[in-house]
Coordinates of C-alpha atoms and ligand atoms in Angstrom, one line a residue:
M705 CA 18.0 -1.1 -6.6
E706 CA 16.1 -2.5 -2.9
K707 CA 18.3 -3.8 -0.5
L708 CA 16.4 -7.6 -0.1
G709 CA 16.5 -9.7 3.4
R710 CA 18.6 -12.5 3.2
H711 CA 16.3 -15.0 2.9
A712 CA 12.6 -15.5 1.5
S713 CA 9.9 -18.1 1.9
I714 CA 8.0 -20.6 -0.5
N715 CA 5.2 -22.3 1.3
G716 CA 6.5 -21.9 4.3
E717 CA 10.1 -23.1 3.4
V718 CA 12.9 -20.7 4.7
M719 CA 15.8 -20.4 1.8
A720 CA 18.0 -18.5 0.9
V721 CA 16.5 -15.4 -1.9
E722 CA 18.3 -16.2 -4.7
N723 CA 16.8 -19.7 -4.6
A724 CA 13.4 -18.7 -4.6
K725 CA 12.5 -19.1 -8.1
V726 CA 9.3 -19.9 -10.2
H727 CA 9.5 -21.5 -13.1
I728 CA 9.0 -19.8 -16.3
L729 CA 5.6 -21.5 -17.2
T730 CA 4.2 -20.5 -14.2
P731 CA 0.5 -19.1 -14.8
A732 CA 1.7 -16.2 -12.7
L733 CA 4.2 -15.1 -15.2
K734 CA 1.9 -16.1 -18.4
Y735 CA -0.8 -14.5 -17.3
A736 CA -0.3 -12.1 -14.2
S737 CA -2.3 -14.8 -12.1
A738 CA -1.1 -13.1 -8.6
V739 CA -2.2 -11.3 -6.1
F740 CA 0.0 -10.0 -3.3
E741 CA 0.1 -7.9 0.2
G742 CA 2.9 -4.9 0.8
L743 CA 3.2 -3.9 4.2
R744 CA 5.9 -3.1 6.6
A745 CA 7.4 -3.8 10.3
Y746 CA 9.0 -1.3 12.1
W747 CA 12.1 -0.7 14.1
N748 CA 11.4 0.2 17.8
A749 CA 14.9 0.9 18.9
D750 CA 13.8 1.5 22.5
D751 CA 12.5 -1.9 23.0
E752 CA 14.9 -3.4 20.5
A753 CA 11.6 -5.1 18.9
L754 CA 10.5 -5.1 15.4
Y755 CA 6.3 -4.8 14.9
A756 CA 4.3 -5.9 11.8
F757 CA 1.8 -3.3 11.0
R758 CA -1.7 -4.6 11.0
L759 CA -0.2 -8.1 9.4
D760 CA -3.7 -9.8 10.2
D761 CA -5.7 -7.3 8.3
H762 CA -3.5 -7.9 5.1
V763 CA -3.1 -11.2 5.3
G764 CA -7.3 -11.1 5.4
R765 CA -7.1 -8.6 2.1
L766 CA -5.0 -11.1 0.4
F767 CA -7.4 -13.9 1.3
D768 CA -10.6 -11.6 -0.2
G769 CA -8.6 -11.1 -3.0
M770 CA -7.9 -14.7 -3.9
K771 CA -11.3 -15.1 -3.4
V772 CA -12.5 -13.0 -6.4
L773 CA -9.6 -14.6 -8.4
R774 CA -10.8 -17.8 -7.7
F775 CA -7.8 -19.1 -6.1
E776 CA -8.3 -22.9 -4.9
T777 CA -5.9 -23.8 -2.0
D778 CA -6.0 -25.5 1.4
A779 CA -3.6 -22.9 3.3
T780 CA -5.0 -20.5 6.3
P781 CA -4.7 -17.2 7.0
G782 CA -3.1 -18.1 10.1
Q783 CA -0.5 -20.4 8.3
V784 CA 0.3 -17.7 5.8
R785 CA 0.9 -15.4 9.0
D786 CA 3.1 -18.0 10.8
W787 CA 4.9 -18.4 7.5
T788 CA 5.3 -14.6 7.6
L789 CA 6.8 -14.1 11.0
A790 CA 8.7 -17.1 10.7
L791 CA 10.8 -15.4 7.9
L792 CA 11.5 -12.2 9.5
R793 CA 13.0 -13.6 12.3
T794 CA 15.4 -15.8 10.1
N795 CA 16.0 -12.0 8.3
A796 CA 16.5 -10.4 12.3
H797 CA 16.3 -6.8 10.7
R798 CA 17.1 -4.5 12.9
E799 CA 15.4 -1.4 10.7
T800 CA 12.2 -0.5 9.3
I801 CA 11.2 -3.1 6.4
H802 CA 8.6 -3.2 3.9
F803 CA 8.1 -7.1 3.1
R804 CA 5.0 -8.9 0.5
I805 CA 3.6 -11.6 0.5
L806 CA 2.6 -13.2 -3.3
A807 CA -0.1 -15.7 -3.6
Y808 CA 0.7 -17.2 -7.3
I809 CA -0.8 -19.5 -9.3
D810 CA 2.2 -21.9 -9.9
G811 CA 2.7 -25.0 -11.6
H812 CA 2.3 -25.1 -15.8
G813 CA -1.4 -24.8 -15.9
M814 CA -3.2 -22.4 -18.4
Q815 CA -4.9 -19.0 -18.2
G816 CA -8.5 -20.1 -16.4
S817 CA -6.3 -22.5 -14.0
R818 CA -7.6 -22.2 -9.8
G819 CA -4.2 -23.6 -9.1
P820 CA -1.4 -24.8 -7.5
V821 CA -1.4 -21.8 -5.3
S822 CA 2.3 -20.9 -3.9
F823 CA 3.0 -18.4 -1.3
G824 CA 6.6 -16.1 -1.9
I825 CA 7.7 -14.1 1.4
T826 CA 10.1 -11.4 0.8
S827 CA 11.1 -8.1 2.5
T828 CA 13.7 -5.1 1.7
I829 CA 14.8 -2.6 4.2
A830 CA 12.8 0.3 3.4
P831 CA 14.3 3.8 5.0
R832 CA 11.9 6.8 5.1
T833 CA 12.6 8.9 2.4
P834 CA 12.9 13.3 2.1
A835 CA 9.0 13.0 0.2
F836 CA 7.8 12.3 3.7
R837 CA 9.1 15.9 5.1
D838 CA 8.8 17.5 1.4
G839 CA 5.7 15.9 -0.5
Y840 CA 5.2 15.2 -3.5
R841 CA 4.1 17.1 -6.6
L842 CA 1.3 14.9 -8.4
G843 CA -0.1 15.2 -11.9
V844 CA -3.0 13.6 -13.4
T845 CA -2.7 11.5 -16.0
S846 CA -4.1 10.6 -19.2
W847 CA -4.0 6.8 -18.3
L848 CA -7.8 6.4 -16.4
R849 CA -7.8 3.8 -13.1
I850 CA -8.6 0.3 -14.5
S851 CA -12.6 -0.1 -13.1
D852 CA -14.2 -2.8 -10.9
A853 CA -15.9 -3.7 -14.2
V854 CA -12.5 -4.5 -15.9
M855 CA -10.1 -5.5 -13.5
P856 CA -10.8 -4.6 -10.2
P857 CA -8.7 -2.4 -8.1
R858 CA -10.1 -3.6 -5.1
V859 CA -8.1 -6.7 -5.4
K860 CA -4.4 -6.0 -5.4
C861 CA -3.4 -8.5 -8.1
I862 CA -0.3 -7.8 -9.8
A863 CA -1.9 -7.5 -13.2
N864 CA -3.6 -3.9 -11.9
Y865 CA 0.2 -2.7 -11.4
Q866 CA 0.9 -1.9 -15.4
N867 CA -1.8 0.8 -15.0
G868 CA 0.4 2.4 -12.2
R869 CA 3.2 1.7 -14.2
L870 CA 2.3 3.5 -17.1
A871 CA 0.7 6.6 -15.9
I872 CA 4.1 6.4 -13.2
M873 CA 6.3 6.8 -16.5
E874 CA 4.3 9.6 -18.2
A875 CA 3.8 11.3 -14.5
E876 CA 8.4 11.0 -14.9
E877 CA 8.3 12.4 -18.4
A878 CA 6.4 15.6 -17.8
G879 CA 8.5 16.4 -14.4
Y880 CA 5.8 15.2 -11.8
D881 CA 7.0 13.1 -8.9
Y882 CA 3.9 10.7 -9.2
P883 CA 0.5 10.6 -11.2
L884 CA -3.2 10.7 -10.0
F885 CA -5.7 8.6 -11.8
L886 CA -9.3 9.9 -12.8
T887 CA -12.1 7.1 -13.0
V888 CA -13.6 6.3 -16.2
A889 CA -16.3 8.6 -15.1
G890 CA -13.8 11.4 -14.4
K891 CA -13.8 11.5 -10.5
V892 CA -10.2 11.1 -8.9
S893 CA -9.4 7.9 -7.9
E894 CA -5.9 7.2 -6.3
T895 CA -2.5 7.8 -7.3
A896 CA -0.3 4.1 -8.6
G897 CA 0.3 3.0 -5.0
S898 CA -1.5 5.3 -2.3
C899 CA -5.2 6.8 -1.9
I900 CA -5.4 10.6 -2.0
F901 CA -6.8 13.1 0.7
I902 CA -8.1 16.3 0.9
V903 CA -8.4 19.1 4.2
K904 CA -10.9 21.7 3.4
N905 CA -12.3 24.1 6.3
G906 CA -11.3 21.4 8.8
K907 CA -13.0 18.6 7.1
V908 CA -11.0 15.2 5.5
I909 CA -12.7 14.5 2.3
T910 CA -11.3 11.6 0.5
P911 CA -12.5 9.3 -2.5
D912 CA -15.5 6.7 -1.1
V913 CA -14.2 2.9 -2.0
T914 CA -16.2 2.7 -5.1
S915 CA -14.1 5.2 -6.8
D916 CA -12.0 2.3 -8.3
I917 CA -9.3 2.7 -5.4
L918 CA -7.7 -0.3 -3.0
E919 CA -9.6 -0.6 -0.2
S920 CA -6.1 0.5 1.1
I921 CA -5.5 -0.1 5.4
T922 CA -3.2 2.9 5.6
R923 CA -6.6 4.5 4.3
D924 CA -8.9 2.8 7.4
C925 CA -5.7 4.1 10.1
V926 CA -6.1 7.9 8.5
L927 CA -9.9 8.1 8.8
R928 CA -9.7 6.5 12.4
I929 CA -7.6 8.5 13.8
A930 CA -8.3 12.3 12.3
R931 CA -12.0 10.9 13.4
D932 CA -11.3 9.6 17.0
A933 CA -8.1 11.4 17.8
M934 CA -7.9 14.4 16.5
G935 CA -12.0 14.8 16.6
L936 CA -12.3 15.4 12.6
E937 CA -15.5 15.6 10.4
V938 CA -14.1 12.5 7.9
V939 CA -16.0 12.4 4.5
E940 CA -15.8 9.3 2.2
R941 CA -17.5 10.8 -1.7
P942 CA -16.6 11.0 -4.9
L943 CA -14.4 13.7 -5.1
D944 CA -13.5 16.1 -7.9
R945 CA -10.3 17.5 -9.4
T946 CA -10.7 21.0 -9.0
E947 CA -11.6 20.6 -5.3
I948 CA -7.6 19.3 -5.0
Y949 CA -6.6 22.2 -6.6
L950 CA -8.5 24.8 -4.3
A951 CA -7.7 22.4 -0.2
D952 CA -6.1 23.9 2.2
E953 CA -4.0 20.7 2.7
A954 CA -3.4 17.3 0.7
F955 CA -1.8 14.5 1.4
I956 CA -1.7 10.4 0.1
A957 CA -1.4 7.6 2.2
G958 CA -0.1 4.1 1.8
S959 CA 1.7 1.6 3.9
H960 CA 4.7 1.7 1.7
Q961 CA 4.7 5.7 1.0
E962 CA 3.1 6.2 4.6
I963 CA 1.4 9.6 5.1
R964 CA 2.9 12.5 2.6
P965 CA 2.0 15.4 1.9
V966 CA 0.7 16.5 -1.7
I967 CA 1.9 20.1 -2.6
S968 CA 0.8 20.6 -5.8
L969 CA -1.3 18.9 -8.0
D970 CA -0.8 20.1 -12.4
K971 CA 1.4 22.2 -11.2
I972 CA -1.2 24.4 -9.4
R973 CA 0.1 24.9 -6.0
I974 CA -1.8 23.4 -3.0
G975 CA -2.5 25.7 0.2
T976 CA 0.8 27.3 1.5
G977 CA 2.5 24.7 -1.2
E978 CA 4.6 23.3 1.5
R979 CA 3.0 20.3 4.7
G980 CA 0.4 21.9 6.4
P981 CA -0.1 21.7 10.0
L982 CA -2.7 19.4 10.0
V983 CA -0.8 16.7 7.7
E984 CA 1.9 16.8 10.2
D985 CA -0.2 16.6 13.2
L986 CA -1.4 13.1 11.2
Q987 CA 1.7 11.9 10.2
N988 CA 3.2 12.4 13.6
R989 CA 0.1 10.3 15.7
Y990 CA 0.7 7.5 12.7
I991 CA 4.2 6.9 12.8
D992 CA 3.9 6.9 16.8
I993 CA 0.8 3.7 16.4
V994 CA 2.8 2.2 13.9
E995 CA 6.3 1.9 15.9
N996 CA 3.9 0.6 18.7
R997 CA 4.6 3.9 20.8
T998 CA 1.2 4.8 21.8
P999 CA -1.7 2.6 22.2
S1000 CA -3.5 1.4 19.3
Q1001 CA -6.3 -1.0 17.9
P1002 CA -5.6 -4.6 19.2
G1003 CA -3.7 -6.3 17.0
W1004 CA -2.2 -4.2 14.8
C1005 CA 1.5 -4.3 16.1
T1006 CA 2.3 -7.8 16.1
A1007 CA 5.9 -8.2 17.3
V1008 CA 8.1 -10.3 15.2
Ligands
PMP1881 N1 -3.5 2.0 -4.0 C1 -2.7 1.5 -4.0 C2 -2.8 1.3 -5.8 C3 -1.4 0.5 -3.8 O1 -1.4 -0.1 -4.4 C4 -1.8 0.6 -2.4 C5 -0.6 0.1 -1.9 N2 -0.9 -1.0 -0.9 C6 -2.2 1.4 -1.6 C7 -3.6 2.6 -2.4 C8 -2.6 1.8 -0.2 O2 -2.7 0.8 -0.2 P1 -2.7 0.1 1.5 O3 -2.6 1.5 2.8 O4 -3.4 -1.0 2.1 O5 -1.4 -0.3 1.7

């Protein structure tokens, strides 16, 4: 069970988390009419400060998701950002957290209802786990990734997560740590909650944004760090499953999972079968950025 922040926010009103409730007939619950963002805020003990990572980019993606799903709201990204920061200040976390911003169709309308839209914000304590160093053993799942022609993975709609949930349960039953999806066309897509990368002959390769992936903000960070700070060639293109078997290193990336090595796929060892040097270097650079220990792009670290 996750350890929750004590307060939650609904439409800017901060309340005890137990009181943050929805109606049983809300379209969010009846039809999964909801879209969300999950992101972290990092505690930097030297600065005695909490920094929300790429908050504006996440709020921007939330509004993109609402546009695709035709949610109708007068709320602005600036308001949602302010509500988020107000909640995090009230919860007064002094450790690294993960928080969710959920935009959902409220009221008790029918399947095609476009509003009213409410915004629910919650936070949880999210320490880094040993998988950060030890890595993941992935297995390709028999469930295919939902496609843009079915239910767009580019939109972080809560309904999409049933596709991932089926895959996670199958992976666990088969003895893997986590599932890897193929697209309907049989190319590599992403995991249930992160993007996949390989390292081959010094190049960093990842499926392109038409491979039925979420356009991940951590993926964007990885590509920029690899290209701009490490001087590596980065390639976004369709990726075959067997390219992962033959990679020198592999890893996944997402706001919650951060950067984690992938040490095997389908029980086939990748590289040495342990965290590789390039992944470790990338992880260290990423952590320095998110904890605001090294200069990054303007607006990436917002002091709470
Ligand atoms: N793919 C899926 C399916 C996800 O749920 C996530 C986590 N939000 C990601 C990729 C990684 O996205 P981000 O780096 O923006 O968190």
